[in-house]
């Protein structure tokens, strides 16, 4: 039998740092050129801010493509969905006049249940309290992850555990759902009672079933087998844009483990999270801030604890979209960036928030790490070992001009251009886009 060829173009936008790189803006800019925008990983832990016509939209679960009329917004099977939050988000968009009829949800996406959020919070609390190692006191090497407490890790854990997982498709089958929840709630309640005997969380299977069946009815028109849908779209020659959530350095396999999220948040997650084969994606745009930020725990070698860090946080409005937490700020880490571009297979870079660096007399770039074992230019994908990394910096001249109105690469101050060219030469990937402000228009295409 002859294999039928699929003539379709797929691209991806993926964060190359620890999240919040401004992917939402880029996806929104590109979305109208595509027939479908697909989320393939993460859940309501992600926060994509998009400014359209001066209006700011904060999206957590809904793909940013929803803001482009006529584009299908697909939540793939690799996403973990808090269904109540999803409905709330859709309602907020509808109230603001956004057409959400293009929304599709995979029947195989997993559901974040209320007990997952309770488990997330409890685990973080338990990790914050020091562990008593018994007769030998050991130093606790892993502290709280600093999660968003959206139940992401526990939902993915149940997915991998299999028997204790609920998928979106289950919400449409009350009998299956009731039976699963009875078993799951009995197990969860026992675990909560053991881990937190003073105030154990108790979940009622019958009540949860009722709530989830009602939610399932509301979601039903959007639920489909999205692997087939995506294949149909590809066979019809339609173009697809994959929207990464979280970011490459938070990838559960290739990030700063254990200080990561629980999904393949690099471009490597596209295949398993959507059912689209890897060779389909030919363009991968890696989004990177002109400096580094991180929310939550875990190492960040170039972190700034001084007035420069404060300035950048203030100018960049570096406070979490999802949790409101102040973000940790640091110089651009080229060692980490080159590694992330490798893992995600970036074919081009988009540098965001370059305008925020205006006013800094000097700009530093980490080009190697000093480790106890010597100097290295390789990233150490281990959140415990990376803690010992001391960055080796290259210093460049900064720029003081306001660049928010600049619309072409050649109009940028020479030192800003040199900074971008240095990133490009170190990483070995061309910079295709530079963002100089939150609005759609504040973008330089090269
Ligand atoms: P979780 O995904 O809520 O389990 O959190 C795990 C880690 O990833 C924490 O340090 C979070 O702050 C971080 N994280 C998860 N999603 C994002 C994101 O979209 N942007 C930035 N950090 C994130």
Coordinates of C-alpha atoms and ligand atoms in Angstrom, one line a residue:
X1 CA 0.0 0.0 0.0
X2 CA 1.3 3.4 -0.9
X3 CA 1.6 5.8 2.1
X4 CA -0.4 9.0 1.4
X5 CA 1.8 12.1 1.8
X6 CA 0.7 14.9 4.1
X7 CA 1.3 18.3 2.7
X8 CA 1.0 20.6 5.6
X9 CA 3.3 23.1 7.4
X10 CA 3.7 22.9 11.2
X11 CA 5.6 25.4 13.3
X12 CA 6.1 25.7 17.0
X13 CA 6.7 28.5 19.5
X14 CA 8.5 27.4 22.6
X15 CA 10.2 29.1 25.6
X16 CA 13.9 28.5 25.9
X17 CA 14.3 29.7 29.5
X18 CA 12.2 29.2 32.7
X19 CA 8.9 30.5 31.3
X20 CA 7.3 33.9 30.9
X21 CA 9.4 34.7 27.8
X22 CA 6.6 36.3 26.0
X23 CA 5.4 33.3 23.9
X24 CA 1.8 34.5 24.1
X25 CA 2.6 37.7 22.1
X26 CA 4.4 35.8 19.4
X27 CA 1.8 33.1 19.1
X28 CA -0.9 35.8 18.8
X29 CA 1.2 37.6 16.1
X30 CA 1.6 34.5 14.1
X31 CA -1.8 32.8 14.8
X32 CA -3.6 34.4 11.9
X33 CA -1.2 32.9 9.4
X34 CA -2.2 29.4 10.7
X35 CA -5.4 27.3 10.5
X36 CA -5.0 25.9 14.0
X37 CA -3.0 26.7 17.2
X38 CA -2.4 23.7 19.5
X39 CA -1.4 23.5 23.2
X40 CA 0.4 20.2 23.9
X41 CA 1.6 20.4 27.5
X42 CA 1.1 21.9 30.9
X43 CA -2.1 23.2 32.3
X44 CA -3.3 26.3 34.2
X45 CA 0.2 26.8 35.6
X46 CA 1.0 28.6 32.3
X47 CA 0.2 32.3 32.0
X48 CA 0.2 33.9 28.6
X49 CA -0.3 37.6 28.5
X50 CA -1.4 39.0 25.2
X51 CA -2.1 42.7 24.5
X52 CA -4.4 43.3 21.5
X53 CA -5.5 46.8 20.7
X54 CA -4.3 48.0 24.1
X55 CA -6.4 45.3 25.9
X56 CA -4.5 42.8 28.0
X57 CA -5.7 39.2 28.0
X58 CA -4.3 36.7 30.5
X59 CA -4.7 33.1 29.2
X60 CA -3.8 30.0 31.2
X61 CA -5.4 27.1 29.5
X62 CA -6.9 28.4 26.3
X63 CA -4.4 28.6 23.4
X64 CA -3.4 32.2 22.5
X65 CA -4.7 31.6 19.0
X66 CA -8.2 32.0 20.3
X67 CA -7.8 35.8 19.8
X68 CA -7.4 35.3 16.0
X69 CA -10.8 35.0 14.4
X70 CA -11.3 31.8 12.4
X71 CA -8.3 29.9 13.9
X72 CA -9.0 26.6 15.6
X73 CA -7.7 26.6 19.2
X74 CA -6.9 23.1 20.2
X75 CA -6.0 21.7 23.6
X76 CA -4.1 18.5 22.9
X77 CA -4.0 15.3 24.9
X78 CA -0.7 16.3 26.7
X79 CA -2.4 19.1 28.6
X80 CA -3.8 18.6 32.1
X81 CA -7.1 20.5 32.3
X82 CA -8.7 22.1 35.3
X83 CA -12.2 22.1 33.7
X84 CA -13.7 24.7 36.0
X85 CA -10.9 27.1 35.2
X86 CA -11.2 26.4 31.5
X87 CA -14.9 27.2 31.6
X88 CA -14.2 30.4 33.6
X89 CA -11.5 31.4 31.1
X90 CA -13.8 30.8 28.1
X91 CA -16.6 32.8 29.8
X92 CA -14.3 35.8 30.5
X93 CA -13.2 35.7 26.8
X94 CA -16.8 35.5 25.6
X95 CA -17.8 38.4 28.0
X96 CA -15.1 40.5 26.3
X97 CA -16.5 39.7 22.8
X98 CA -14.0 37.0 21.8
X99 CA -15.4 34.3 19.5
X100 CA -14.6 31.0 21.2
X101 CA -16.4 28.7 18.7
X102 CA -13.0 27.4 17.4
X103 CA -12.1 25.8 20.7
X104 CA -11.5 22.0 20.7
X105 CA -10.4 19.8 23.6
X106 CA -8.8 16.3 23.4
X107 CA -10.9 13.5 24.9
X108 CA -7.5 12.1 26.1
X109 CA -6.3 15.2 28.0
X110 CA -6.2 14.5 31.7
X111 CA -8.4 16.2 34.3
X112 CA -6.9 18.2 37.2
X113 CA -9.2 17.3 40.0
X114 CA -9.7 19.2 43.3
X115 CA -7.7 16.5 45.2
X116 CA -4.7 17.2 42.8
X117 CA -4.6 20.8 43.9
X118 CA -4.9 19.8 47.6
X119 CA -2.0 17.3 47.0
X120 CA 0.1 19.9 45.3
X121 CA -0.3 22.3 48.3
X122 CA 0.3 19.5 50.9
X123 CA 3.5 18.2 49.1
X124 CA 4.9 21.7 49.0
X125 CA 4.2 22.2 52.7
X126 CA 5.8 18.9 53.6
X127 CA 8.8 19.8 51.5
X128 CA 9.2 23.1 53.3
X129 CA 9.4 21.5 56.7
X130 CA 12.8 20.0 57.4
X131 CA 13.0 16.2 57.1
X132 CA 14.1 14.3 60.1
X133 CA 16.5 11.6 58.8
X134 CA 16.0 9.3 61.8
X135 CA 19.1 8.3 63.7
X136 CA 21.4 9.9 61.1
X137 CA 20.5 13.5 60.4
X138 CA 20.9 14.1 56.7
X139 CA 20.9 17.5 55.0
X140 CA 17.7 17.9 53.0
X141 CA 18.9 18.4 49.4
X142 CA 15.5 19.0 47.8
X143 CA 13.4 21.8 49.1
X144 CA 9.9 22.9 48.0
X145 CA 9.7 23.2 44.2
X146 CA 7.7 26.4 44.5
X147 CA 4.9 25.1 42.3
X148 CA 2.0 27.2 41.1
X149 CA -0.2 24.9 43.2
X150 CA -2.5 24.3 40.3
X151 CA -2.3 20.5 40.8
X152 CA -0.1 20.0 37.8
X153 CA 2.4 17.5 39.2
X154 CA -0.2 15.3 41.0
X155 CA -2.4 15.2 37.8
X156 CA 0.5 14.1 35.7
X157 CA 1.5 11.6 38.4
X158 CA -1.9 10.0 38.2
X159 CA -1.7 9.9 34.4
X160 CA 1.5 7.9 34.8
X161 CA 0.0 5.8 37.6
X162 CA -2.9 5.1 35.1
X163 CA -5.6 3.5 37.3
X164 CA -6.1 6.6 39.3
X165 CA -6.4 9.0 36.4
X166 CA -9.5 10.8 35.0
X167 CA -9.5 11.8 31.3
X168 CA -11.7 14.4 29.7
X169 CA -13.5 11.6 27.9
X170 CA -14.5 10.1 31.2
X171 CA -16.6 13.2 32.0
X172 CA -19.0 12.1 29.3
X173 CA -19.5 8.6 30.8
X174 CA -21.2 9.0 34.2
X175 CA -21.0 5.3 35.1
X176 CA -17.3 5.0 34.3
X177 CA -16.6 8.2 36.1
X178 CA -18.6 7.3 39.2
X179 CA -16.8 3.9 39.5
X180 CA -13.4 5.5 39.0
X181 CA -14.0 8.3 41.5
X182 CA -15.2 5.9 44.2
X183 CA -12.0 4.0 44.0
X184 CA -9.8 7.1 43.6
X185 CA -11.4 9.1 46.5
X186 CA -11.1 6.1 48.9
X187 CA -7.4 5.9 48.1
X188 CA -6.8 9.7 48.2
X189 CA -8.7 10.1 51.5
X190 CA -6.5 7.4 53.1
X191 CA -3.4 9.1 51.9
X192 CA -4.5 12.6 53.0
X193 CA -5.4 11.2 56.5
X194 CA -2.0 9.6 56.8
X195 CA 0.0 12.6 55.6
X196 CA -2.0 15.3 57.4
X197 CA -3.8 13.6 60.3
X198 CA -4.7 16.8 62.1
X199 CA -6.7 18.3 59.2
X200 CA -7.2 15.6 56.6
X201 CA -8.8 16.6 53.3
X202 CA -11.8 14.4 52.5
X203 CA -13.3 14.1 49.0
X204 CA -16.8 12.8 48.4
X205 CA -17.0 10.6 45.3
X206 CA -20.7 11.1 44.7
X207 CA -20.5 14.9 44.9
X208 CA -17.4 15.0 42.7
X209 CA -19.1 12.8 40.1
X210 CA -22.1 15.0 40.0
X211 CA -20.0 18.2 39.6
X212 CA -17.8 16.6 36.9
X213 CA -20.7 15.2 34.9
X214 CA -22.3 18.7 34.9
X215 CA -18.9 20.1 33.7
X216 CA -18.6 17.4 31.1
X217 CA -22.0 18.3 29.6
X218 CA -20.8 21.9 29.2
X219 CA -17.6 20.8 27.6
X220 CA -19.1 18.1 25.4
X221 CA -19.5 20.2 22.2
X222 CA -15.7 20.9 22.3
X223 CA -14.5 17.4 23.0
X224 CA -13.0 15.3 20.2
X225 CA -10.2 12.9 19.3
X226 CA -7.8 15.6 18.5
X227 CA -5.1 13.3 17.1
X228 CA -7.5 12.4 14.2
X229 CA -8.5 16.1 13.9
X230 CA -4.9 17.2 13.5
X231 CA -4.3 14.4 11.0
X232 CA -7.3 15.5 9.0
X233 CA -6.1 19.1 9.1
X234 CA -2.7 18.1 7.9
X235 CA -4.0 15.9 5.1
X236 CA -6.2 18.9 4.0
X237 CA -2.9 20.9 3.8
X238 CA -3.9 23.2 6.7
X239 CA -1.1 24.8 8.7
X240 CA -0.6 24.2 12.4
X241 CA 1.1 26.2 15.1
X242 CA 2.1 24.5 18.3
X243 CA 2.2 26.7 21.4
X244 CA 4.5 25.5 24.1
X245 CA 3.6 26.3 27.7
X246 CA 6.1 26.7 30.6
X247 CA 9.5 26.3 28.9
X248 CA 12.5 24.2 27.9
X249 CA 14.4 24.7 31.2
X250 CA 11.3 23.5 33.1
X251 CA 11.1 20.3 31.0
X252 CA 10.7 17.3 33.3
X253 CA 13.4 15.3 31.5
X254 CA 15.8 18.0 30.2
X255 CA 15.3 20.9 32.6
X256 CA 16.7 21.7 36.1
X257 CA 15.2 18.6 37.6
X258 CA 13.6 18.3 40.2
X259 CA 12.9 22.1 40.0
X260 CA 10.9 21.7 36.8
X261 CA 7.3 21.2 35.9
X262 CA 5.8 17.8 35.3
X263 CA 5.6 17.7 31.5
X264 CA 7.9 17.8 28.5
X265 CA 7.7 21.6 28.2
X266 CA 10.4 21.7 25.5
X267 CA 9.5 21.2 21.8
X268 CA 10.1 17.5 22.4
X269 CA 6.7 17.3 24.1
X270 CA 4.9 18.1 20.8
X271 CA 4.7 14.5 19.5
X272 CA 3.4 12.8 22.7
X273 CA 1.3 15.8 23.6
X274 CA -0.6 16.1 20.3
X275 CA -0.3 12.8 18.4
X276 CA 1.5 14.6 15.5
X277 CA 4.7 12.9 14.4
X278 CA 8.0 14.8 15.0
X279 CA 8.9 15.2 11.3
X280 CA 5.8 17.3 10.8
X281 CA 7.3 20.3 12.6
X282 CA 9.8 22.1 10.4
X283 CA 10.0 25.6 12.0
X284 CA 10.7 25.9 15.8
X285 CA 10.9 29.5 17.1
X286 CA 12.7 29.6 20.5
X287 CA 11.5 32.6 22.5
X288 CA 14.0 34.1 24.9
X289 CA 14.0 37.2 27.1
X290 CA 16.9 39.6 26.7
X291 CA 17.7 38.6 30.3
X292 CA 16.7 35.7 32.5
X293 CA 13.8 35.3 34.9
X294 CA 12.5 32.4 37.0
X295 CA 9.6 31.9 39.4
X296 CA 9.7 29.3 42.1
X297 CA 12.6 27.3 43.5
X298 CA 15.7 25.9 41.8
X299 CA 19.0 27.2 40.6
X300 CA 19.5 30.1 38.3
X301 CA 23.2 30.7 38.0
X302 CA 23.0 34.4 36.8
X303 CA 20.5 35.6 39.4
X304 CA 21.0 39.2 40.5
X305 CA 20.4 40.2 44.1
X306 CA 21.3 43.8 43.7
X307 CA 19.9 47.1 42.5
X308 CA 20.3 46.1 38.8
X309 CA 18.1 43.1 39.4
X310 CA 15.5 45.3 41.1
X311 CA 15.6 47.8 38.2
X312 CA 15.1 45.1 35.6
X313 CA 12.2 43.5 37.7
X314 CA 10.5 46.9 37.9
X315 CA 11.0 47.9 34.3
X316 CA 10.0 44.5 33.0
X317 CA 7.1 44.2 35.4
X318 CA 8.4 40.8 36.4
X319 CA 5.5 39.5 38.5
X320 CA 3.9 36.2 37.7
X321 CA 0.8 36.1 35.4
X322 CA -0.5 33.0 37.2
X323 CA 0.5 33.6 40.8
X324 CA 1.5 37.2 41.1
X325 CA 4.8 36.2 42.6
X326 CA 7.8 38.5 42.0
X327 CA 10.1 36.8 39.5
X328 CA 13.7 36.2 40.1
X329 CA 15.8 38.2 37.6
X330 CA 19.3 37.7 36.2
X331 CA 21.7 38.3 33.3
X332 CA 21.2 36.3 30.1
X333 CA 22.7 32.9 30.5
X334 CA 24.1 31.9 27.1
X335 CA 25.2 28.4 28.4
X336 CA 21.6 27.6 29.4
X337 CA 20.2 29.2 26.2
X338 CA 22.5 27.3 23.8
X339 CA 21.5 24.0 25.6
X340 CA 17.8 24.9 25.5
X341 CA 18.0 25.7 21.7
X342 CA 19.7 22.3 21.2
X343 CA 17.0 20.4 23.2
X344 CA 14.1 22.2 21.6
X345 CA 15.7 22.2 18.1
X346 CA 15.2 25.9 17.7
X347 CA 15.5 26.9 14.0
X348 CA 15.3 30.6 14.9
X349 CA 15.2 32.8 18.0
X350 CA 12.8 35.5 19.1
X351 CA 14.3 37.9 21.6
X352 CA 11.7 39.6 23.8
X353 CA 11.8 42.5 26.3
X354 CA 15.0 44.0 24.8
X355 CA 13.6 47.5 25.7
X356 CA 13.8 46.6 29.4
X357 CA 17.6 46.6 29.3
X358 CA 17.7 50.2 28.1
X359 CA 19.4 52.3 30.7
X360 CA 21.9 49.6 31.9
X361 CA 25.4 50.9 31.2
X362 CA 26.8 47.4 31.0
X363 CA 25.2 44.1 29.9
X364 CA 26.6 40.8 31.1
X365 CA 26.3 37.5 29.3
X366 CA 27.2 34.1 31.0
X367 CA 29.4 32.2 28.6
X368 CA 30.7 29.4 30.9
X369 CA 30.3 28.1 34.4
X370 CA 33.0 27.5 37.0
X371 CA 32.1 24.2 38.7
X372 CA 34.0 22.5 41.6
X373 CA 35.4 20.2 38.9
X374 CA 36.6 23.0 36.6
X375 CA 35.3 25.4 34.0
X376 CA 32.7 24.2 31.5
X377 CA 30.6 25.6 28.7
X378 CA 28.1 22.8 28.9
X379 CA 24.8 23.2 30.8
X380 CA 24.3 20.9 33.8
X381 CA 20.7 19.6 33.6
X382 CA 20.5 18.8 37.3
X383 CA 18.9 21.3 39.7
X384 CA 21.0 20.1 42.7
X385 CA 24.4 20.1 41.0
X386 CA 23.8 23.3 39.0
X387 CA 23.5 25.1 42.4
X388 CA 27.4 25.1 42.5
X389 CA 27.7 26.8 39.1
X390 CA 29.5 30.2 39.2
X391 CA 28.9 32.1 35.9
X392 CA 31.8 33.4 33.9
X393 CA 30.6 36.6 32.3
X394 CA 31.4 38.5 29.1
X395 CA 30.6 42.2 29.5
X396 CA 29.2 44.3 26.7
X397 CA 28.3 48.0 26.4
X398 CA 24.7 48.8 27.2
X399 CA 22.3 51.3 25.5
X400 CA 20.3 54.1 27.0
X401 CA 17.9 55.0 24.2
X402 CA 14.2 54.3 24.4
X403 CA 13.8 51.6 21.7
X404 CA 10.0 51.0 22.2
X405 CA 9.2 52.8 18.9
X406 CA 12.0 51.1 16.9
X407 CA 10.5 48.9 14.1
X408 CA 13.6 47.8 12.1
X409 CA 16.8 46.1 13.2
X410 CA 19.0 48.8 11.6
X411 CA 17.3 51.5 13.7
X412 CA 18.4 49.8 16.9
X413 CA 21.3 51.5 18.8
X414 CA 24.6 49.8 17.7
X415 CA 25.2 48.3 21.2
X416 CA 21.8 46.7 21.2
X417 CA 22.5 45.2 17.7
X418 CA 25.9 44.0 18.9
X419 CA 24.2 42.3 21.9
X420 CA 21.7 40.5 19.6
X421 CA 24.5 39.5 17.3
X422 CA 26.5 38.1 20.2
X423 CA 23.6 35.9 21.3
X424 CA 23.2 34.7 17.7
X425 CA 26.9 33.8 17.3
X426 CA 27.1 32.0 20.7
X427 CA 23.9 30.0 20.2
X428 CA 24.4 29.4 16.5
X429 CA 20.8 30.1 15.7
X430 CA 19.6 33.2 13.8
X431 CA 17.4 35.8 15.5
X432 CA 14.3 36.3 13.4
X433 CA 12.3 38.6 15.7
X434 CA 13.0 41.1 18.4
X435 CA 10.2 42.4 20.6
X436 CA 10.5 45.9 22.1
X437 CA 7.2 46.3 23.9
X438 CA 4.0 44.4 24.8
X439 CA 1.9 45.5 21.8
X440 CA 1.6 43.6 18.6
X441 CA 3.1 46.5 16.7
X442 CA 6.2 46.7 18.9
X443 CA 7.9 44.0 17.0
X444 CA 11.0 43.9 14.7
X445 CA 11.0 41.2 12.0
X446 CA 14.4 40.7 10.5
Ligands
LIG1 P1 4.2 23.5 38.6 O1 4.2 23.5 37.1 O2 3.0 24.3 39.1 O3 4.3 22.2 39.2 O4 5.5 24.3 39.0 C1 6.8 23.8 38.8 C2 7.8 24.9 38.6 O5 7.6 25.4 37.3 C3 7.6 26.1 39.6 O6 8.9 26.6 39.8 C4 6.8 27.1 38.8 O7 7.0 28.4 39.2 C5 7.3 26.8 37.4 N1 6.4 27.1 36.3 C6 5.4 26.3 35.9 N2 4.8 26.9 34.9 C7 5.4 28.1 34.6 C8 5.2 29.1 33.6 O8 4.4 29.0 32.7 N3 6.1 30.2 33.8 C9 7.0 30.2 34.7 N4 7.2 29.3 35.6 C10 6.4 28.2 35.6

